[in-house]
Coordinates of C-alpha atoms and ligand atoms in Angstrom, one line a residue:
M1 CA 1.2 -9.5 31.8
S2 CA 5.5 -11.6 32.9
R3 CA 8.1 -10.3 30.2
Q4 CA 8.7 -12.2 27.2
E5 CA 11.1 -12.7 24.2
V6 CA 10.1 -10.6 21.3
L7 CA 11.3 -11.2 17.9
V8 CA 11.9 -8.3 15.6
I9 CA 12.8 -8.7 11.7
G10 CA 13.7 -5.7 10.1
P11 CA 13.7 -2.8 8.6
I12 CA 11.1 -1.6 11.2
M13 CA 10.5 1.7 12.6
P14 CA 12.6 2.4 15.7
F15 CA 9.6 3.7 17.7
V16 CA 8.3 0.0 17.7
V17 CA 11.2 -1.7 18.8
E18 CA 11.1 1.5 21.5
R19 CA 7.5 0.7 22.9
L20 CA 8.0 -3.1 22.7
K21 CA 11.1 -3.1 24.7
Q22 CA 9.0 -1.5 27.3
H23 CA 7.0 -4.4 27.6
H24 CA 9.5 -7.0 26.8
D25 CA 12.6 -8.9 25.5
V26 CA 13.3 -7.8 21.9
V27 CA 15.8 -9.7 19.4
E28 CA 16.1 -8.1 17.0
L29 CA 17.1 -9.3 13.6
E30 CA 18.3 -6.8 11.1
N31 CA 20.4 -8.0 8.4
E32 CA 18.5 -10.2 5.8
A33 CA 21.9 -12.1 5.1
D34 CA 21.2 -13.5 8.7
N35 CA 18.3 -14.5 9.0
A36 CA 18.0 -17.9 7.6
E37 CA 21.3 -18.8 9.3
F38 CA 19.9 -17.2 13.4
L39 CA 16.4 -19.1 12.9
A40 CA 17.8 -22.4 12.4
R41 CA 20.0 -22.2 15.3
E42 CA 17.2 -20.0 17.2
G43 CA 13.8 -19.6 16.0
G44 CA 12.7 -22.7 18.3
R45 CA 12.7 -19.6 21.0
F46 CA 10.3 -17.5 19.8
R47 CA 6.0 -17.0 19.9
A48 CA 5.9 -13.6 18.9
V49 CA 6.9 -11.6 15.7
A50 CA 7.3 -7.9 14.4
V51 CA 7.7 -7.7 10.6
G52 CA 8.7 -4.6 8.8
R53 CA 8.3 -4.5 4.5
L54 CA 10.1 -7.7 4.4
G55 CA 7.2 -9.2 5.8
L56 CA 8.1 -13.0 6.6
T57 CA 8.5 -16.3 4.4
G58 CA 6.9 -19.6 4.7
K59 CA 10.3 -21.0 5.2
S60 CA 10.7 -18.6 8.2
I61 CA 7.6 -19.8 9.7
A62 CA 8.4 -23.0 9.5
A63 CA 11.5 -22.5 11.4
M64 CA 10.1 -21.1 14.2
P65 CA 7.8 -24.1 15.5
K66 CA 6.3 -21.7 18.7
L67 CA 5.5 -19.3 16.4
E68 CA 1.7 -18.3 17.6
I69 CA 1.7 -14.5 16.5
V70 CA 3.4 -12.0 13.6
A71 CA 1.9 -9.0 13.8
S72 CA 2.8 -6.9 10.4
F73 CA 4.0 -3.3 10.1
G74 CA 1.2 -2.0 7.2
V75 CA -2.6 -2.9 6.6
G76 CA -0.8 -4.5 3.1
Y77 CA 0.1 -7.9 4.0
D78 CA 1.0 -9.5 1.1
A79 CA 5.1 -10.2 2.2
V80 CA 3.4 -12.4 4.8
D81 CA 3.0 -15.8 3.4
V82 CA -0.5 -16.0 5.2
A83 CA -1.6 -19.2 4.3
A84 CA 1.9 -21.4 5.1
A85 CA 0.7 -19.0 8.4
A86 CA -2.8 -20.3 8.6
K87 CA -1.7 -23.6 7.8
A88 CA 0.8 -23.7 11.4
G89 CA -1.9 -22.1 13.3
V90 CA -0.2 -18.8 13.5
V91 CA -2.1 -15.9 13.9
V92 CA -1.3 -12.9 11.4
T93 CA -2.0 -9.4 12.6
H94 CA -1.7 -5.6 10.3
T95 CA -2.5 -2.3 10.7
P96 CA -5.5 -1.4 9.4
G97 CA -8.0 2.4 9.8
V98 CA -5.5 4.1 11.4
L99 CA -4.0 4.9 8.0
T100 CA -6.7 5.2 6.0
E101 CA -7.1 8.9 6.0
E102 CA -3.8 9.4 5.3
V103 CA -3.5 7.5 2.4
A104 CA -6.3 9.1 1.3
D105 CA -5.4 12.6 1.2
T106 CA -1.5 11.6 -0.9
A107 CA -3.8 9.4 -3.0
L108 CA -6.0 12.8 -3.8
A109 CA -2.5 14.4 -3.5
L110 CA -1.2 12.5 -6.6
M111 CA -4.0 12.9 -8.2
L112 CA -4.1 16.5 -8.4
M113 CA -0.5 17.0 -9.2
T114 CA -0.8 13.9 -12.2
V115 CA -4.4 15.3 -13.8
R116 CA -3.3 19.2 -13.3
E117 CA 0.1 18.5 -14.2
L118 CA 1.3 20.5 -11.2
N119 CA 4.8 19.4 -10.6
A120 CA 5.9 19.5 -14.3
A121 CA 4.6 23.1 -13.4
E122 CA 6.5 23.5 -10.5
R123 CA 9.9 22.3 -12.8
H124 CA 8.7 25.2 -15.5
L125 CA 9.3 27.9 -12.4
R126 CA 11.9 26.6 -11.1
E127 CA 13.6 25.9 -14.2
G128 CA 13.0 29.6 -15.1
R129 CA 10.9 28.9 -17.9
W130 CA 8.2 31.1 -16.9
K131 CA 10.8 33.9 -17.3
S132 CA 11.9 32.6 -20.6
E133 CA 8.8 30.7 -22.5
G134 CA 6.3 32.6 -20.7
H135 CA 2.9 31.1 -18.8
Y136 CA 2.9 27.1 -18.8
R137 CA 0.8 24.9 -20.6
L138 CA -3.3 24.2 -19.8
S139 CA -3.1 21.0 -18.2
H140 CA -5.2 19.0 -20.7
G141 CA -7.2 17.3 -17.6
S142 CA -9.4 18.8 -14.9
L143 CA -11.5 16.5 -11.6
N144 CA -14.5 18.7 -11.6
G145 CA -16.9 16.5 -13.5
A146 CA -15.0 13.9 -14.3
V147 CA -15.0 9.8 -13.5
L148 CA -12.8 8.2 -11.0
G149 CA -13.1 4.5 -11.5
I150 CA -11.3 3.0 -8.3
V151 CA -10.1 -0.6 -7.9
G152 CA -10.3 -2.0 -4.4
L153 CA -13.2 0.2 -2.5
G154 CA -12.4 -0.8 0.6
R155 CA -11.3 1.7 3.5
I156 CA -8.8 3.6 1.6
G157 CA -10.9 3.5 -1.5
K158 CA -13.6 5.1 0.5
A159 CA -11.8 7.7 1.8
I160 CA -10.6 9.1 -1.3
A161 CA -14.2 8.7 -2.8
K162 CA -15.0 10.6 -0.4
R163 CA -12.5 13.5 -1.4
A164 CA -12.9 13.1 -4.9
E165 CA -16.8 14.2 -4.5
A166 CA -15.5 16.6 -3.1
C167 CA -14.0 17.7 -5.9
G168 CA -16.6 17.2 -8.6
M169 CA -15.8 14.2 -9.4
K170 CA -18.3 11.0 -10.4
I171 CA -17.6 7.3 -9.0
H172 CA -17.4 4.2 -10.5
Y173 CA -15.6 0.9 -8.7
H174 CA -14.6 -2.4 -9.2
G175 CA -13.9 -5.0 -7.5
R176 CA -14.7 -9.3 -7.1
H177 CA -17.9 -8.0 -5.3
R178 CA -20.4 -5.2 -5.6
Q179 CA -21.1 -3.8 -2.2
A180 CA -24.9 -3.1 -1.2
D181 CA -24.1 -0.1 0.8
V182 CA -23.0 2.0 -1.9
A183 CA -24.9 4.0 -4.6
Y184 CA -21.9 4.4 -6.8
P185 CA -22.0 2.3 -10.0
Y186 CA -19.7 -1.4 -9.8
H187 CA -18.3 -2.9 -12.9
E188 CA -17.7 -6.4 -12.8
T189 CA -13.9 -6.2 -14.9
A190 CA -11.1 -3.5 -14.6
V191 CA -11.5 -3.3 -18.1
D192 CA -15.2 -2.3 -18.2
L193 CA -14.7 0.4 -15.7
A194 CA -11.6 1.9 -17.1
R195 CA -13.7 2.4 -20.2
A196 CA -15.8 4.3 -18.1
A197 CA -13.4 5.8 -15.9
D198 CA -11.4 9.2 -16.5
V199 CA -9.0 8.7 -13.6
L200 CA -8.1 5.0 -12.5
M201 CA -7.6 4.4 -8.8
V202 CA -5.7 1.3 -8.0
V203 CA -5.9 0.8 -4.1
A204 CA -6.0 -3.1 -4.0
P205 CA -4.0 -5.1 -1.9
G206 CA -0.9 -7.1 -3.9
G207 CA -0.8 -10.7 -3.9
A208 CA -0.8 -13.4 -6.5
E209 CA -4.9 -12.5 -7.1
T210 CA -4.3 -9.2 -8.5
R211 CA -0.4 -9.1 -9.6
H212 CA -0.8 -7.2 -13.3
L213 CA -4.6 -7.0 -12.8
I214 CA -3.8 -3.4 -15.2
D215 CA -2.4 -4.8 -17.7
T216 CA -2.4 -4.1 -21.6
E217 CA -6.4 -3.9 -22.2
V218 CA -6.6 -2.5 -19.4
L219 CA -4.7 0.6 -20.4
K220 CA -5.9 0.6 -24.0
A221 CA -9.0 0.8 -21.9
I222 CA -8.4 3.9 -19.8
G223 CA -7.7 5.7 -23.6
P224 CA -5.3 8.7 -24.5
D225 CA -7.1 11.2 -22.7
G226 CA -7.0 8.9 -19.5
Y227 CA -5.0 8.9 -16.1
L228 CA -3.5 6.0 -13.8
I229 CA -2.9 6.3 -10.1
N230 CA -1.5 3.5 -8.5
I231 CA -1.2 3.9 -4.5
G232 CA -2.4 0.2 -4.2
R233 CA 0.3 -2.0 -4.9
G234 CA 3.1 -1.7 -7.6
T235 CA 3.0 -5.7 -8.8
V236 CA -0.7 -4.8 -9.5
V237 CA 0.3 -2.8 -12.8
D238 CA 1.9 -4.3 -15.5
E239 CA 4.8 -1.7 -15.3
P240 CA 6.1 -2.1 -18.7
A241 CA 3.5 -2.9 -20.0
L242 CA 2.7 0.8 -18.2
T243 CA 5.7 2.4 -19.6
A244 CA 4.8 1.3 -23.0
A245 CA 1.9 2.8 -22.7
L246 CA 3.2 6.0 -21.3
E247 CA 5.8 6.4 -24.0
K248 CA 2.7 5.6 -26.9
G249 CA 0.4 8.1 -25.7
V250 CA -1.8 5.1 -25.2
I251 CA -2.8 6.9 -21.9
R252 CA -1.5 10.3 -21.2
G253 CA -0.2 10.0 -17.8
A254 CA 0.2 8.0 -14.4
G255 CA 1.3 8.9 -10.7
L256 CA 3.0 6.5 -9.1
D257 CA 3.1 5.3 -5.2
V258 CA 4.1 2.0 -5.4
F259 CA 6.1 0.3 -7.7
D260 CA 6.8 -4.0 -8.2
D261 CA 10.8 -3.6 -7.4
E262 CA 11.5 -0.8 -5.0
P263 CA 13.3 1.5 -4.5
N264 CA 14.5 -0.4 -7.6
V265 CA 12.2 2.3 -9.5
P266 CA 12.9 1.5 -14.1
D267 CA 14.8 3.9 -15.8
A268 CA 12.3 3.8 -18.5
L269 CA 9.7 5.4 -16.1
L270 CA 12.4 8.2 -14.9
A271 CA 12.6 9.1 -18.2
L272 CA 8.8 9.8 -18.1
H273 CA 9.1 13.6 -16.9
D274 CA 5.2 13.9 -17.2
T275 CA 4.7 10.9 -15.0
V276 CA 4.4 11.7 -11.0
L277 CA 6.7 9.4 -9.2
L278 CA 6.6 9.3 -5.2
P279 CA 8.5 6.9 -3.1
H280 CA 5.7 5.5 -1.5
V281 CA 4.4 8.1 0.8
G282 CA 1.2 7.1 0.9
S283 CA 0.9 6.7 4.7
A284 CA 4.5 8.6 5.9
S285 CA 3.7 11.1 8.4
V286 CA 5.0 10.8 12.0
A287 CA 1.6 10.9 13.3
T288 CA 0.3 8.0 10.7
R289 CA 3.3 5.9 11.0
Q290 CA 3.9 5.9 15.6
A291 CA 0.1 5.3 15.4
M292 CA 0.8 2.0 12.6
G293 CA 3.6 1.5 15.0
Q294 CA 1.2 1.1 18.2
L295 CA -1.1 -1.0 16.7
V296 CA 2.0 -3.4 15.6
V297 CA 2.9 -3.4 19.9
D298 CA -0.7 -3.3 20.5
N299 CA -1.4 -6.9 18.9
I300 CA 1.7 -8.2 19.9
C301 CA 1.3 -7.3 24.0
A302 CA -2.1 -8.6 23.8
W303 CA -1.7 -11.9 22.6
L304 CA 1.3 -12.4 25.3
D305 CA -1.0 -11.0 27.9
D306 CA -3.5 -13.9 26.2
K307 CA -5.8 -11.6 24.9
P308 CA -7.4 -12.0 21.4
P309 CA -5.2 -10.0 19.0
L310 CA -7.1 -6.5 17.8
T311 CA -6.9 -6.3 13.8
P312 CA -6.0 -10.1 12.4
V313 CA -5.9 -10.7 8.8
P314 CA -9.2 -12.8 7.6
E315 CA -6.9 -16.0 6.7
T316 CA -5.8 -16.5 9.5
P317 CA -8.1 -18.2 12.4
V318 CA -8.1 -17.0 15.4
P319 CA -8.6 -19.5 18.5
E320 CA -10.9 -18.5 21.2
R321 CA -9.5 -16.0 24.0
S322 CA -11.3 -14.2 26.9
Ligands
NAP401 P1 -9.3 -2.9 2.4 O1 -10.6 -2.5 2.8 O2 -8.9 -4.3 2.9 O3 -9.7 -2.8 0.6 C1 -9.0 -3.2 -0.4 C2 -10.4 -3.7 -1.5 O4 -9.7 -4.2 -2.7 C3 -11.7 -4.3 -1.0 O5 -12.6 -3.2 -1.1 C4 -11.6 -5.8 -1.9 O6 -13.2 -5.4 -2.3 C5 -10.4 -5.6 -2.9 N1 -9.6 -6.4 -3.7 C6 -8.9 -7.2 -2.9 N2 -8.9 -8.2 -3.8 C7 -9.6 -7.7 -4.7 C8 -9.5 -8.3 -6.2 N3 -8.6 -9.6 -6.2 N4 -9.6 -7.5 -7.6 C9 -10.2 -6.5 -7.1 N5 -10.8 -5.9 -5.9 C10 -10.3 -6.7 -5.0 O7 -8.2 -2.6 2.3 P2 -7.0 -1.0 2.8 O8 -7.4 -0.8 4.1 O9 -8.1 -0.2 1.9 O10 -6.1 -1.2 1.9 C11 -5.6 -1.6 0.0 C12 -5.1 -1.5 -0.2 O11 -3.7 0.1 -0.3 C13 -3.9 -2.1 0.8 O12 -3.5 -3.7 0.5 C14 -2.0 -1.7 0.8 O13 -1.6 -2.7 -0.4 C15 -2.3 -0.1 0.1 N6 -1.9 0.6 0.8 C16 -1.3 1.5 0.4 C17 0.1 2.4 0.5 C18 1.1 3.3 0.5 O14 1.2 3.8 1.0 N7 1.0 3.9 -0.8 C19 -1.0 3.1 2.5 C20 -1.5 1.6 2.8 C21 -1.9 0.9 2.5 P3 -13.7 -7.0 -2.8 O15 -13.7 -7.7 -1.9 O16 -15.1 -6.6 -3.5 O17 -13.1 -7.3 -3.6

């Protein structure tokens, strides 16, 4: 494989840059403000780009006429304009599979923290209230015997279902399709699923199609004894509607790992002390993030070595390669 130029549009894990440099000549773009100017001037040089959470716009793709592959860090690729990539004949890859179990573990932990109020109970101890006021209150919810409604029963959704079943939960799900290979009850709409569920777990992808899928109506259907957990994408939940539902007791609680405008978590959500808020740490362990980074590198190296990409997204067709 001959050394070629690879553009890395950050921020991205330094591991990706280090590994790419072993095989290719890396040009790093760290400063968003400079990107457009740089791409207008130099974009024509690059066949391969690696991108982090900021993704890649259609405009940037158009500024790179020789572009062939965009390797995106993460399984969700809603920040990459895949329609523009497909139109330009550019292959987009992502990092499915290698993070599934880690994210499912985080989702289970977030659900337990939320339903059993474990973070609030810990605060009770740390603030000296166990001594001064006595025991922390009993949690209203339990996992055992409860129905977990999963919105997006894909790789991660199924791994969460397996863990939740081990906790004695019953699984229901909603997606665009009924799945022939699972026996869990299927619900045609998110509202129907929310009605059946004690805990609604969102693990669907972001993007225009799922924007605000969890709205006021779905929140009402979860009900005053129910919980919402979001480990998918912040955009899937109508955040102001969720905040209002929590303030008014329309639902009992929520656990969120993802937000509409990260890292800007609204003050109104921060003020709700019984809501569990995590800073998008679903896949955030060294081993899992390195596996994701390695897959970004492997996709780019395979492509520049005239081999097929390892993990292309379904929206961008891959031309025949040996
Ligand atoms: P996946 O295997 O593609 O599963 C996605 C599931 O969502 C599928 O079952 C799909 O079922 C369903 N879905 C897609 N569009 C939908 C829609 N419009 N309405 C309802 N359901 C829909 O993906 P995955 O690997 O499990 O990852 C899922 C998502 O988790 C990612 O896209 C990412 O946003 C998120 N994620 C978050 C973290 C984190 O750190 N918090 C980490 C990794 C991933 P149908 O095709 O039947 O609709």
